[in-house]
Amino acid sequence: DSPAAGSPIQPIIKDVGEVYSRLLDHRPVIQGEIRYFVKEFEEKRGLRELRVLENLKNTIFETNERVLPKCEQAMQDNLSETFRRLQAANAMIHRLQEREYEARKLQADKVMAREEKCIAHWEEFMKEQQNKRAEVDEEHRKAVERLKEQYSEMEKELAKYVSF
């Protein structure tokens, strides 16, 4: 129905259409490749993927049903044992701290007692020194008095002899 339907250009247009289809229109080839890929994937990989997913499902089920409860029980047992040991260690450390505190307190009390004893001894020593100083001062005063009397008597006697 086209004006070129009976003309000699029609075979050329048909040839150009075929060349265009073969060289530039890749849709039929790509669609064929896509169908081939999907067919291969579904036939070969589909079952393998299904088996992998089934194995994963079984592994997860086994882990949830068997391994996880065993792990939880082992963890609970170990944690309770560890907690018990920590409590025992804490009690021991507390007792050691109390002993150390008592020993330090006893040591401090001994030091205070020694210090008080030294202070008392020092005060007694200082009192003795004061008493001895007072005694020495008294003896010195008496000696000075005796010497004064002796010199005064000597002067009197000397005064008797000077009048000659």
Short mmCIF file of N, CA and C in Angstrom, two decimals:
data_model
loop_
_atom_site.label_atom_id
_atom_site.label_comp_id
_atom_site.label_asym_id
_atom_site.label_seq_id
_atom_site.Cartn_x
_atom_site.Cartn_y
_atom_site.Cartn_z
N ASP A 1 0.81 -1.18 0.00
CA ASP A 1 0.00 0.00 0.00
C ASP A 1 0.86 1.26 0.00
N SER A 2 2.02 1.10 0.25
CA SER A 2 2.90 2.26 0.22
C SER A 2 3.26 2.59 -1.21
N PRO A 3 3.66 3.83 -1.50
CA PRO A 3 3.97 4.22 -2.87
C PRO A 3 5.13 3.42 -3.43
N ALA A 4 5.99 2.88 -2.58
CA ALA A 4 7.13 2.13 -3.10
C ALA A 4 6.84 0.65 -3.13
N ALA A 5 5.57 0.22 -3.02
CA ALA A 5 5.24 -1.19 -2.94
C ALA A 5 5.54 -1.90 -4.25
N GLY A 6 5.36 -1.31 -5.32
CA GLY A 6 5.61 -2.00 -6.58
C GLY A 6 6.88 -1.53 -7.23
N SER A 7 7.59 -0.75 -6.58
CA SER A 7 8.77 -0.19 -7.23
C SER A 7 10.02 -1.01 -6.96
N PRO A 8 11.03 -0.73 -7.76
CA PRO A 8 12.28 -1.48 -7.58
C PRO A 8 13.01 -1.12 -6.28
N ILE A 9 12.56 -0.13 -5.52
CA ILE A 9 13.21 0.25 -4.27
C ILE A 9 12.81 -0.70 -3.15
N GLN A 10 11.76 -1.39 -3.33
CA GLN A 10 11.27 -2.26 -2.25
C GLN A 10 12.30 -3.32 -1.87
N PRO A 11 12.94 -4.03 -2.79
CA PRO A 11 13.94 -5.00 -2.34
C PRO A 11 15.10 -4.32 -1.61
N ILE A 12 15.43 -3.09 -2.00
CA ILE A 12 16.53 -2.39 -1.33
C ILE A 12 16.12 -2.06 0.10
N ILE A 13 14.90 -1.61 0.27
CA ILE A 13 14.41 -1.28 1.62
C ILE A 13 14.37 -2.54 2.46
N LYS A 14 13.97 -3.65 1.86
CA LYS A 14 13.93 -4.91 2.59
C LYS A 14 15.32 -5.32 2.98
N ASP A 15 16.31 -5.17 2.06
CA ASP A 15 17.70 -5.53 2.37
C ASP A 15 18.25 -4.62 3.47
N VAL A 16 17.93 -3.33 3.39
CA VAL A 16 18.41 -2.39 4.42
C VAL A 16 17.79 -2.76 5.76
N GLY A 17 16.53 -3.15 5.76
CA GLY A 17 15.87 -3.58 7.01
C GLY A 17 16.54 -4.80 7.59
N GLU A 18 16.91 -5.76 6.75
CA GLU A 18 17.60 -6.96 7.25
C GLU A 18 18.98 -6.61 7.79
N VAL A 19 19.70 -5.76 7.04
CA VAL A 19 21.03 -5.35 7.50
C VAL A 19 20.90 -4.64 8.86
N TYR A 20 19.91 -3.75 8.94
CA TYR A 20 19.68 -3.04 10.21
C TYR A 20 19.39 -4.04 11.33
N SER A 21 18.53 -5.06 11.04
CA SER A 21 18.18 -6.04 12.06
C SER A 21 19.41 -6.81 12.49
N ARG A 22 20.23 -7.20 11.53
CA ARG A 22 21.38 -8.03 11.88
C ARG A 22 22.48 -7.21 12.57
N LEU A 23 22.72 -6.01 12.10
CA LEU A 23 23.84 -5.25 12.63
C LEU A 23 23.49 -4.40 13.84
N LEU A 24 22.34 -3.80 13.85
CA LEU A 24 22.05 -2.82 14.87
C LEU A 24 20.98 -3.24 15.87
N ASP A 25 20.11 -4.14 15.53
CA ASP A 25 19.05 -4.54 16.45
C ASP A 25 19.49 -5.81 17.17
N HIS A 26 19.90 -5.65 18.41
CA HIS A 26 20.43 -6.78 19.19
C HIS A 26 19.39 -7.36 20.14
N ARG A 27 18.20 -6.89 20.13
CA ARG A 27 17.17 -7.38 21.04
C ARG A 27 16.94 -8.88 20.93
N PRO A 28 16.78 -9.44 19.74
CA PRO A 28 16.54 -10.89 19.69
C PRO A 28 17.71 -11.68 20.25
N VAL A 29 18.93 -11.26 19.99
CA VAL A 29 20.11 -11.99 20.50
C VAL A 29 20.16 -11.88 22.01
N ILE A 30 19.96 -10.68 22.54
CA ILE A 30 20.03 -10.47 23.99
C ILE A 30 18.91 -11.24 24.67
N GLN A 31 17.72 -11.24 24.09
CA GLN A 31 16.62 -11.99 24.69
C GLN A 31 16.93 -13.48 24.69
N GLY A 32 17.54 -13.96 23.63
CA GLY A 32 17.93 -15.37 23.58
C GLY A 32 18.97 -15.69 24.64
N GLU A 33 19.94 -14.83 24.80
CA GLU A 33 20.97 -15.04 25.83
C GLU A 33 20.37 -15.00 27.22
N ILE A 34 19.44 -14.09 27.43
CA ILE A 34 18.80 -14.00 28.75
C ILE A 34 18.01 -15.26 29.03
N ARG A 35 17.26 -15.75 28.04
CA ARG A 35 16.51 -17.00 28.24
C ARG A 35 17.45 -18.16 28.54
N TYR A 36 18.57 -18.22 27.83
CA TYR A 36 19.55 -19.28 28.03
C TYR A 36 20.14 -19.19 29.45
N PHE A 37 20.50 -17.99 29.88
CA PHE A 37 21.10 -17.80 31.20
C PHE A 37 20.12 -18.20 32.30
N VAL A 38 18.87 -17.75 32.18
CA VAL A 38 17.86 -18.09 33.18
C VAL A 38 17.64 -19.59 33.22
N LYS A 39 17.57 -20.22 32.04
CA LYS A 39 17.38 -21.67 31.98
C LYS A 39 18.53 -22.39 32.66
N GLU A 40 19.78 -21.99 32.35
CA GLU A 40 20.96 -22.61 32.96
C GLU A 40 20.98 -22.38 34.47
N PHE A 41 20.69 -21.16 34.88
CA PHE A 41 20.71 -20.84 36.30
C PHE A 41 19.68 -21.65 37.06
N GLU A 42 18.47 -21.72 36.51
CA GLU A 42 17.41 -22.46 37.19
C GLU A 42 17.72 -23.94 37.24
N GLU A 43 18.27 -24.50 36.18
CA GLU A 43 18.52 -25.93 36.14
C GLU A 43 19.74 -26.32 36.97
N LYS A 44 20.84 -25.56 36.81
CA LYS A 44 22.08 -25.97 37.46
C LYS A 44 22.23 -25.36 38.84
N ARG A 45 22.07 -24.06 38.97
CA ARG A 45 22.32 -23.39 40.24
C ARG A 45 21.13 -23.49 41.17
N GLY A 46 19.95 -23.59 40.64
CA GLY A 46 18.75 -23.59 41.47
C GLY A 46 18.77 -24.69 42.51
N LEU A 47 19.11 -25.90 42.10
CA LEU A 47 19.14 -27.01 43.04
C LEU A 47 20.29 -26.86 44.03
N ARG A 48 21.42 -26.36 43.54
CA ARG A 48 22.57 -26.18 44.43
C ARG A 48 22.24 -25.12 45.48
N GLU A 49 21.66 -24.02 45.08
CA GLU A 49 21.27 -22.97 46.02
C GLU A 49 20.23 -23.48 47.00
N LEU A 50 19.31 -24.30 46.51
CA LEU A 50 18.30 -24.87 47.38
C LEU A 50 18.93 -25.77 48.43
N ARG A 51 19.93 -26.57 47.98
CA ARG A 51 20.63 -27.44 48.94
C ARG A 51 21.41 -26.62 49.97
N VAL A 52 22.06 -25.56 49.52
CA VAL A 52 22.82 -24.70 50.44
C VAL A 52 21.87 -24.07 51.46
N LEU A 53 20.72 -23.59 50.96
CA LEU A 53 19.76 -22.99 51.89
C LEU A 53 19.20 -24.02 52.86
N GLU A 54 18.97 -25.23 52.39
CA GLU A 54 18.48 -26.31 53.26
C GLU A 54 19.52 -26.65 54.32
N ASN A 55 20.78 -26.73 53.91
CA ASN A 55 21.87 -27.00 54.86
C ASN A 55 21.98 -25.88 55.89
N LEU A 56 21.86 -24.64 55.45
CA LEU A 56 21.89 -23.51 56.39
C LEU A 56 20.73 -23.58 57.38
N LYS A 57 19.55 -23.94 56.86
CA LYS A 57 18.39 -24.06 57.73
C LYS A 57 18.62 -25.15 58.78
N ASN A 58 19.16 -26.30 58.35
CA ASN A 58 19.45 -27.39 59.29
C ASN A 58 20.50 -26.99 60.32
N THR A 59 21.53 -26.29 59.86
CA THR A 59 22.58 -25.85 60.78
C THR A 59 22.04 -24.88 61.82
N ILE A 60 21.22 -23.95 61.37
CA ILE A 60 20.63 -22.98 62.29
C ILE A 60 19.71 -23.67 63.28
N PHE A 61 18.90 -24.62 62.78
CA PHE A 61 18.01 -25.36 63.67
C PHE A 61 18.80 -26.13 64.71
N GLU A 62 19.84 -26.83 64.27
CA GLU A 62 20.68 -27.60 65.21
C GLU A 62 21.34 -26.67 66.23
N THR A 63 21.82 -25.53 65.75
CA THR A 63 22.45 -24.57 66.66
C THR A 63 21.45 -24.07 67.69
N ASN A 64 20.26 -23.73 67.24
CA ASN A 64 19.25 -23.22 68.17
C ASN A 64 18.77 -24.28 69.14
N GLU A 65 18.61 -25.50 68.68
CA GLU A 65 18.03 -26.55 69.51
C GLU A 65 19.03 -27.27 70.39
N ARG A 66 20.28 -27.42 69.95
CA ARG A 66 21.25 -28.24 70.71
C ARG A 66 22.43 -27.44 71.22
N VAL A 67 23.10 -26.75 70.31
CA VAL A 67 24.37 -26.10 70.67
C VAL A 67 24.13 -24.92 71.60
N LEU A 68 23.16 -24.09 71.28
CA LEU A 68 22.90 -22.91 72.09
C LEU A 68 22.53 -23.26 73.53
N PRO A 69 21.62 -24.22 73.78
CA PRO A 69 21.33 -24.58 75.17
C PRO A 69 22.57 -25.13 75.91
N LYS A 70 23.38 -25.93 75.19
CA LYS A 70 24.60 -26.44 75.83
C LYS A 70 25.54 -25.30 76.19
N CYS A 71 25.69 -24.37 75.28
CA CYS A 71 26.56 -23.21 75.54
C CYS A 71 26.02 -22.38 76.70
N GLU A 72 24.70 -22.18 76.72
CA GLU A 72 24.11 -21.41 77.81
C GLU A 72 24.32 -22.11 79.14
N GLN A 73 24.15 -23.44 79.17
CA GLN A 73 24.33 -24.18 80.42
C GLN A 73 25.79 -24.13 80.86
N ALA A 74 26.71 -24.33 79.91
CA ALA A 74 28.14 -24.27 80.25
C ALA A 74 28.50 -22.88 80.76
N MET A 75 27.97 -21.87 80.10
CA MET A 75 28.25 -20.51 80.52
C MET A 75 27.67 -20.26 81.91
N GLN A 76 26.46 -20.72 82.16
CA GLN A 76 25.83 -20.54 83.46
C GLN A 76 26.65 -21.24 84.54
N ASP A 77 27.07 -22.48 84.26
CA ASP A 77 27.88 -23.23 85.23
C ASP A 77 29.19 -22.51 85.50
N ASN A 78 29.85 -22.10 84.45
CA ASN A 78 31.14 -21.43 84.62
C ASN A 78 30.98 -20.07 85.29
N LEU A 79 29.92 -19.36 84.94
CA LEU A 79 29.71 -18.07 85.57
C LEU A 79 29.41 -18.21 87.06
N SER A 80 28.61 -19.19 87.42
CA SER A 80 28.31 -19.37 88.84
C SER A 80 29.56 -19.79 89.60
N GLU A 81 30.37 -20.65 89.00
CA GLU A 81 31.64 -21.04 89.63
C GLU A 81 32.57 -19.84 89.75
N THR A 82 32.66 -19.06 88.69
CA THR A 82 33.51 -17.87 88.71
C THR A 82 33.00 -16.87 89.73
N PHE A 83 31.70 -16.70 89.79
CA PHE A 83 31.12 -15.78 90.77
C PHE A 83 31.41 -16.24 92.19
N ARG A 84 31.31 -17.55 92.43
CA ARG A 84 31.60 -18.10 93.75
C ARG A 84 33.06 -17.86 94.11
N ARG A 85 33.95 -18.08 93.15
CA ARG A 85 35.39 -17.85 93.41
C ARG A 85 35.67 -16.38 93.67
N LEU A 86 35.01 -15.52 92.91
CA LEU A 86 35.21 -14.08 93.13
C LEU A 86 34.72 -13.66 94.52
N GLN A 87 33.62 -14.24 94.95
CA GLN A 87 33.12 -13.92 96.29
C GLN A 87 34.11 -14.40 97.35
N ALA A 88 34.67 -15.60 97.16
CA ALA A 88 35.66 -16.12 98.10
C ALA A 88 36.90 -15.23 98.12
N ALA A 89 37.36 -14.84 96.94
CA ALA A 89 38.54 -13.97 96.86
C ALA A 89 38.24 -12.62 97.51
N ASN A 90 37.06 -12.11 97.29
CA ASN A 90 36.67 -10.83 97.89
C ASN A 90 36.65 -10.94 99.41
N ALA A 91 36.12 -12.04 99.93
CA ALA A 91 36.09 -12.25 101.38
C ALA A 91 37.51 -12.34 101.93
N MET A 92 38.39 -13.05 101.22
CA MET A 92 39.78 -13.17 101.67
C MET A 92 40.46 -11.80 101.70
N ILE A 93 40.25 -11.04 100.64
CA ILE A 93 40.86 -9.71 100.58
C ILE A 93 40.32 -8.83 101.71
N HIS A 94 39.04 -8.95 101.98
CA HIS A 94 38.44 -8.16 103.06
C HIS A 94 39.08 -8.53 104.40
N ARG A 95 39.25 -9.84 104.63
CA ARG A 95 39.91 -10.28 105.88
C ARG A 95 41.34 -9.77 105.96
N LEU A 96 42.06 -9.84 104.83
CA LEU A 96 43.43 -9.34 104.82
C LEU A 96 43.48 -7.84 105.11
N GLN A 97 42.55 -7.11 104.55
CA GLN A 97 42.50 -5.68 104.82
C GLN A 97 42.22 -5.41 106.28
N GLU A 98 41.31 -6.18 106.87
CA GLU A 98 41.01 -6.01 108.29
C GLU A 98 42.24 -6.31 109.14
N ARG A 99 42.95 -7.39 108.81
CA ARG A 99 44.18 -7.73 109.55
C ARG A 99 45.21 -6.63 109.42
N GLU A 100 45.37 -6.14 108.20
CA GLU A 100 46.35 -5.08 107.97
C GLU A 100 45.95 -3.82 108.74
N TYR A 101 44.66 -3.52 108.75
CA TYR A 101 44.18 -2.36 109.50
C TYR A 101 44.47 -2.55 110.98
N GLU A 102 44.17 -3.73 111.50
CA GLU A 102 44.43 -4.00 112.92
C GLU A 102 45.92 -3.91 113.24
N ALA A 103 46.75 -4.47 112.34
CA ALA A 103 48.20 -4.41 112.56
C ALA A 103 48.68 -2.96 112.55
N ARG A 104 48.19 -2.17 111.62
CA ARG A 104 48.58 -0.76 111.57
C ARG A 104 48.10 -0.01 112.81
N LYS A 105 46.88 -0.33 113.24
CA LYS A 105 46.35 0.31 114.43
C LYS A 105 47.19 -0.06 115.64
N LEU A 106 47.53 -1.34 115.76
CA LEU A 106 48.36 -1.79 116.87
C LEU A 106 49.72 -1.12 116.82
N GLN A 107 50.30 -1.03 115.63
CA GLN A 107 51.59 -0.35 115.45
C GLN A 107 51.49 1.12 115.85
N ALA A 108 50.42 1.75 115.41
CA ALA A 108 50.22 3.16 115.76
C ALA A 108 50.04 3.33 117.26
N ASP A 109 49.31 2.40 117.89
CA ASP A 109 49.13 2.47 119.34
C ASP A 109 50.47 2.29 120.06
N LYS A 110 51.30 1.36 119.56
CA LYS A 110 52.62 1.17 120.17
C LYS A 110 53.47 2.42 120.02
N VAL A 111 53.43 3.01 118.84
CA VAL A 111 54.21 4.23 118.62
C VAL A 111 53.73 5.34 119.55
N MET A 112 52.42 5.47 119.70
CA MET A 112 51.87 6.50 120.60
C MET A 112 52.29 6.23 122.04
N ALA A 113 52.22 4.95 122.44
CA ALA A 113 52.63 4.60 123.82
C ALA A 113 54.10 4.93 124.03
N ARG A 114 54.96 4.59 123.04
CA ARG A 114 56.38 4.90 123.16
C ARG A 114 56.60 6.41 123.22
N GLU A 115 55.87 7.12 122.39
CA GLU A 115 56.01 8.57 122.37
C GLU A 115 55.59 9.17 123.70
N GLU A 116 54.47 8.71 124.24
CA GLU A 116 54.02 9.20 125.55
C GLU A 116 55.03 8.85 126.64
N LYS A 117 55.58 7.64 126.55
CA LYS A 117 56.59 7.22 127.53
C LYS A 117 57.82 8.11 127.42
N CYS A 118 58.24 8.40 126.18
CA CYS A 118 59.40 9.27 125.98
C CYS A 118 59.12 10.67 126.51
N ILE A 119 57.93 11.16 126.27
CA ILE A 119 57.56 12.50 126.77
C ILE A 119 57.59 12.51 128.29
N ALA A 120 57.01 11.48 128.90
CA ALA A 120 57.00 11.40 130.37
C ALA A 120 58.43 11.30 130.90
N HIS A 121 59.23 10.48 130.24
CA HIS A 121 60.64 10.32 130.65
C HIS A 121 61.37 11.66 130.51
N TRP A 122 61.12 12.37 129.43
CA TRP A 122 61.77 13.68 129.20
C TRP A 122 61.35 14.68 130.28
N GLU A 123 60.05 14.70 130.59
CA GLU A 123 59.57 15.62 131.63
C GLU A 123 60.21 15.29 132.97
N GLU A 124 60.31 14.01 133.28
CA GLU A 124 60.94 13.59 134.54
C GLU A 124 62.42 13.98 134.55
N PHE A 125 63.08 13.78 133.41
CA PHE A 125 64.49 14.15 133.29
C PHE A 125 64.66 15.65 133.50
N MET A 126 63.77 16.44 132.87
CA MET A 126 63.86 17.90 133.03
C MET A 126 63.61 18.32 134.47
N LYS A 127 62.68 17.65 135.17
CA LYS A 127 62.43 17.96 136.59
C LYS A 127 63.67 17.64 137.41
N GLU A 128 64.29 16.48 137.13
CA GLU A 128 65.52 16.11 137.85
C GLU A 128 66.61 17.15 137.60
N GLN A 129 66.72 17.59 136.35
CA GLN A 129 67.73 18.60 136.03
C GLN A 129 67.45 19.90 136.78
N GLN A 130 66.18 20.28 136.86
CA GLN A 130 65.81 21.49 137.61
C GLN A 130 66.19 21.33 139.08
N ASN A 131 65.88 20.14 139.64
CA ASN A 131 66.21 19.90 141.05
C ASN A 131 67.72 19.92 141.27
N LYS A 132 68.45 19.28 140.37
CA LYS A 132 69.91 19.24 140.51
C LYS A 132 70.49 20.65 140.36
N ARG A 133 69.93 21.41 139.42
CA ARG A 133 70.40 22.79 139.23
C ARG A 133 70.14 23.61 140.49
N ALA A 134 68.93 23.36 141.06
CA ALA A 134 68.60 24.09 142.30
C ALA A 134 69.57 23.69 143.41
N GLU A 135 69.90 22.40 143.49
CA GLU A 135 70.86 21.94 144.51
C GLU A 135 72.23 22.56 144.29
N VAL A 136 72.66 22.53 143.01
CA VAL A 136 73.98 23.09 142.70
C VAL A 136 73.99 24.58 142.99
N ASP A 137 72.89 25.27 142.61
CA ASP A 137 72.80 26.70 142.91
C ASP A 137 72.86 26.94 144.42
N GLU A 138 72.17 26.12 145.17
CA GLU A 138 72.16 26.25 146.64
C GLU A 138 73.55 26.01 147.20
N GLU A 139 74.21 24.95 146.71
CA GLU A 139 75.58 24.67 147.18
C GLU A 139 76.51 25.82 146.81
N HIS A 140 76.33 26.34 145.63
CA HIS A 140 77.17 27.47 145.18
C HIS A 140 76.92 28.69 146.06
N ARG A 141 75.66 28.97 146.35
CA ARG A 141 75.33 30.09 147.21
C ARG A 141 75.94 29.92 148.59
N LYS A 142 75.82 28.68 149.15
CA LYS A 142 76.40 28.42 150.47
C LYS A 142 77.92 28.57 150.43
N ALA A 143 78.53 28.06 149.33
CA ALA A 143 79.99 28.18 149.22
C ALA A 143 80.39 29.64 149.11
N VAL A 144 79.64 30.41 148.38
CA VAL A 144 79.92 31.84 148.25
C VAL A 144 79.78 32.50 149.61
N GLU A 145 78.73 32.14 150.37
CA GLU A 145 78.52 32.69 151.71
C GLU A 145 79.69 32.32 152.62
N ARG A 146 80.09 31.05 152.54
CA ARG A 146 81.23 30.62 153.40
C ARG A 146 82.48 31.38 153.04
N LEU A 147 82.70 31.52 151.71
CA LEU A 147 83.91 32.24 151.30
C LEU A 147 83.84 33.70 151.73
N LYS A 148 82.66 34.30 151.62
CA LYS A 148 82.51 35.68 152.07
C LYS A 148 82.84 35.79 153.56
N GLU A 149 82.27 34.83 154.32
CA GLU A 149 82.53 34.86 155.77
C GLU A 149 84.01 34.65 156.03
N GLN A 150 84.57 33.68 155.27
CA GLN A 150 85.99 33.39 155.48
C GLN A 150 86.84 34.62 155.12
N TYR A 151 86.53 35.26 153.99
CA TYR A 151 87.31 36.45 153.60
C TYR A 151 87.05 37.61 154.57
N SER A 152 85.86 37.68 155.04
CA SER A 152 85.58 38.75 155.99
C SER A 152 86.34 38.51 157.29
N GLU A 153 86.42 37.29 157.73
CA GLU A 153 87.20 36.99 158.93
C GLU A 153 88.67 37.22 158.67
N MET A 154 89.10 36.87 157.47
CA MET A 154 90.51 37.08 157.13
C MET A 154 90.83 38.59 157.10
N GLU A 155 89.86 39.34 156.61
CA GLU A 155 90.07 40.78 156.58
C GLU A 155 90.14 41.33 158.00
N LYS A 156 89.28 40.81 158.84
CA LYS A 156 89.31 41.26 160.24
C LYS A 156 90.64 40.92 160.86
N GLU A 157 91.10 39.74 160.60
CA GLU A 157 92.39 39.35 161.19
C GLU A 157 93.51 40.13 160.56
N LEU A 158 93.38 40.38 159.35
CA LEU A 158 94.40 41.16 158.67
C LEU A 158 94.37 42.61 159.18
N ALA A 159 93.16 43.07 159.47
CA ALA A 159 93.05 44.43 159.99
C ALA A 159 93.71 44.50 161.35
N LYS A 160 93.72 43.45 162.09
CA LYS A 160 94.41 43.46 163.39
C LYS A 160 95.90 43.60 163.16
N TYR A 161 96.41 42.95 162.15
CA TYR A 161 97.85 42.97 161.92
C TYR A 161 98.25 44.23 161.16
N VAL A 162 97.41 44.86 160.51
CA VAL A 162 97.77 46.05 159.74
C VAL A 162 97.98 47.22 160.74
N SER A 163 97.36 47.21 161.80
CA SER A 163 97.51 48.33 162.73
C SER A 163 98.93 48.33 163.35
N PHE A 164 99.66 47.46 163.20
CA PHE A 164 101.01 47.49 163.75
C PHE A 164 101.78 48.48 163.08
#
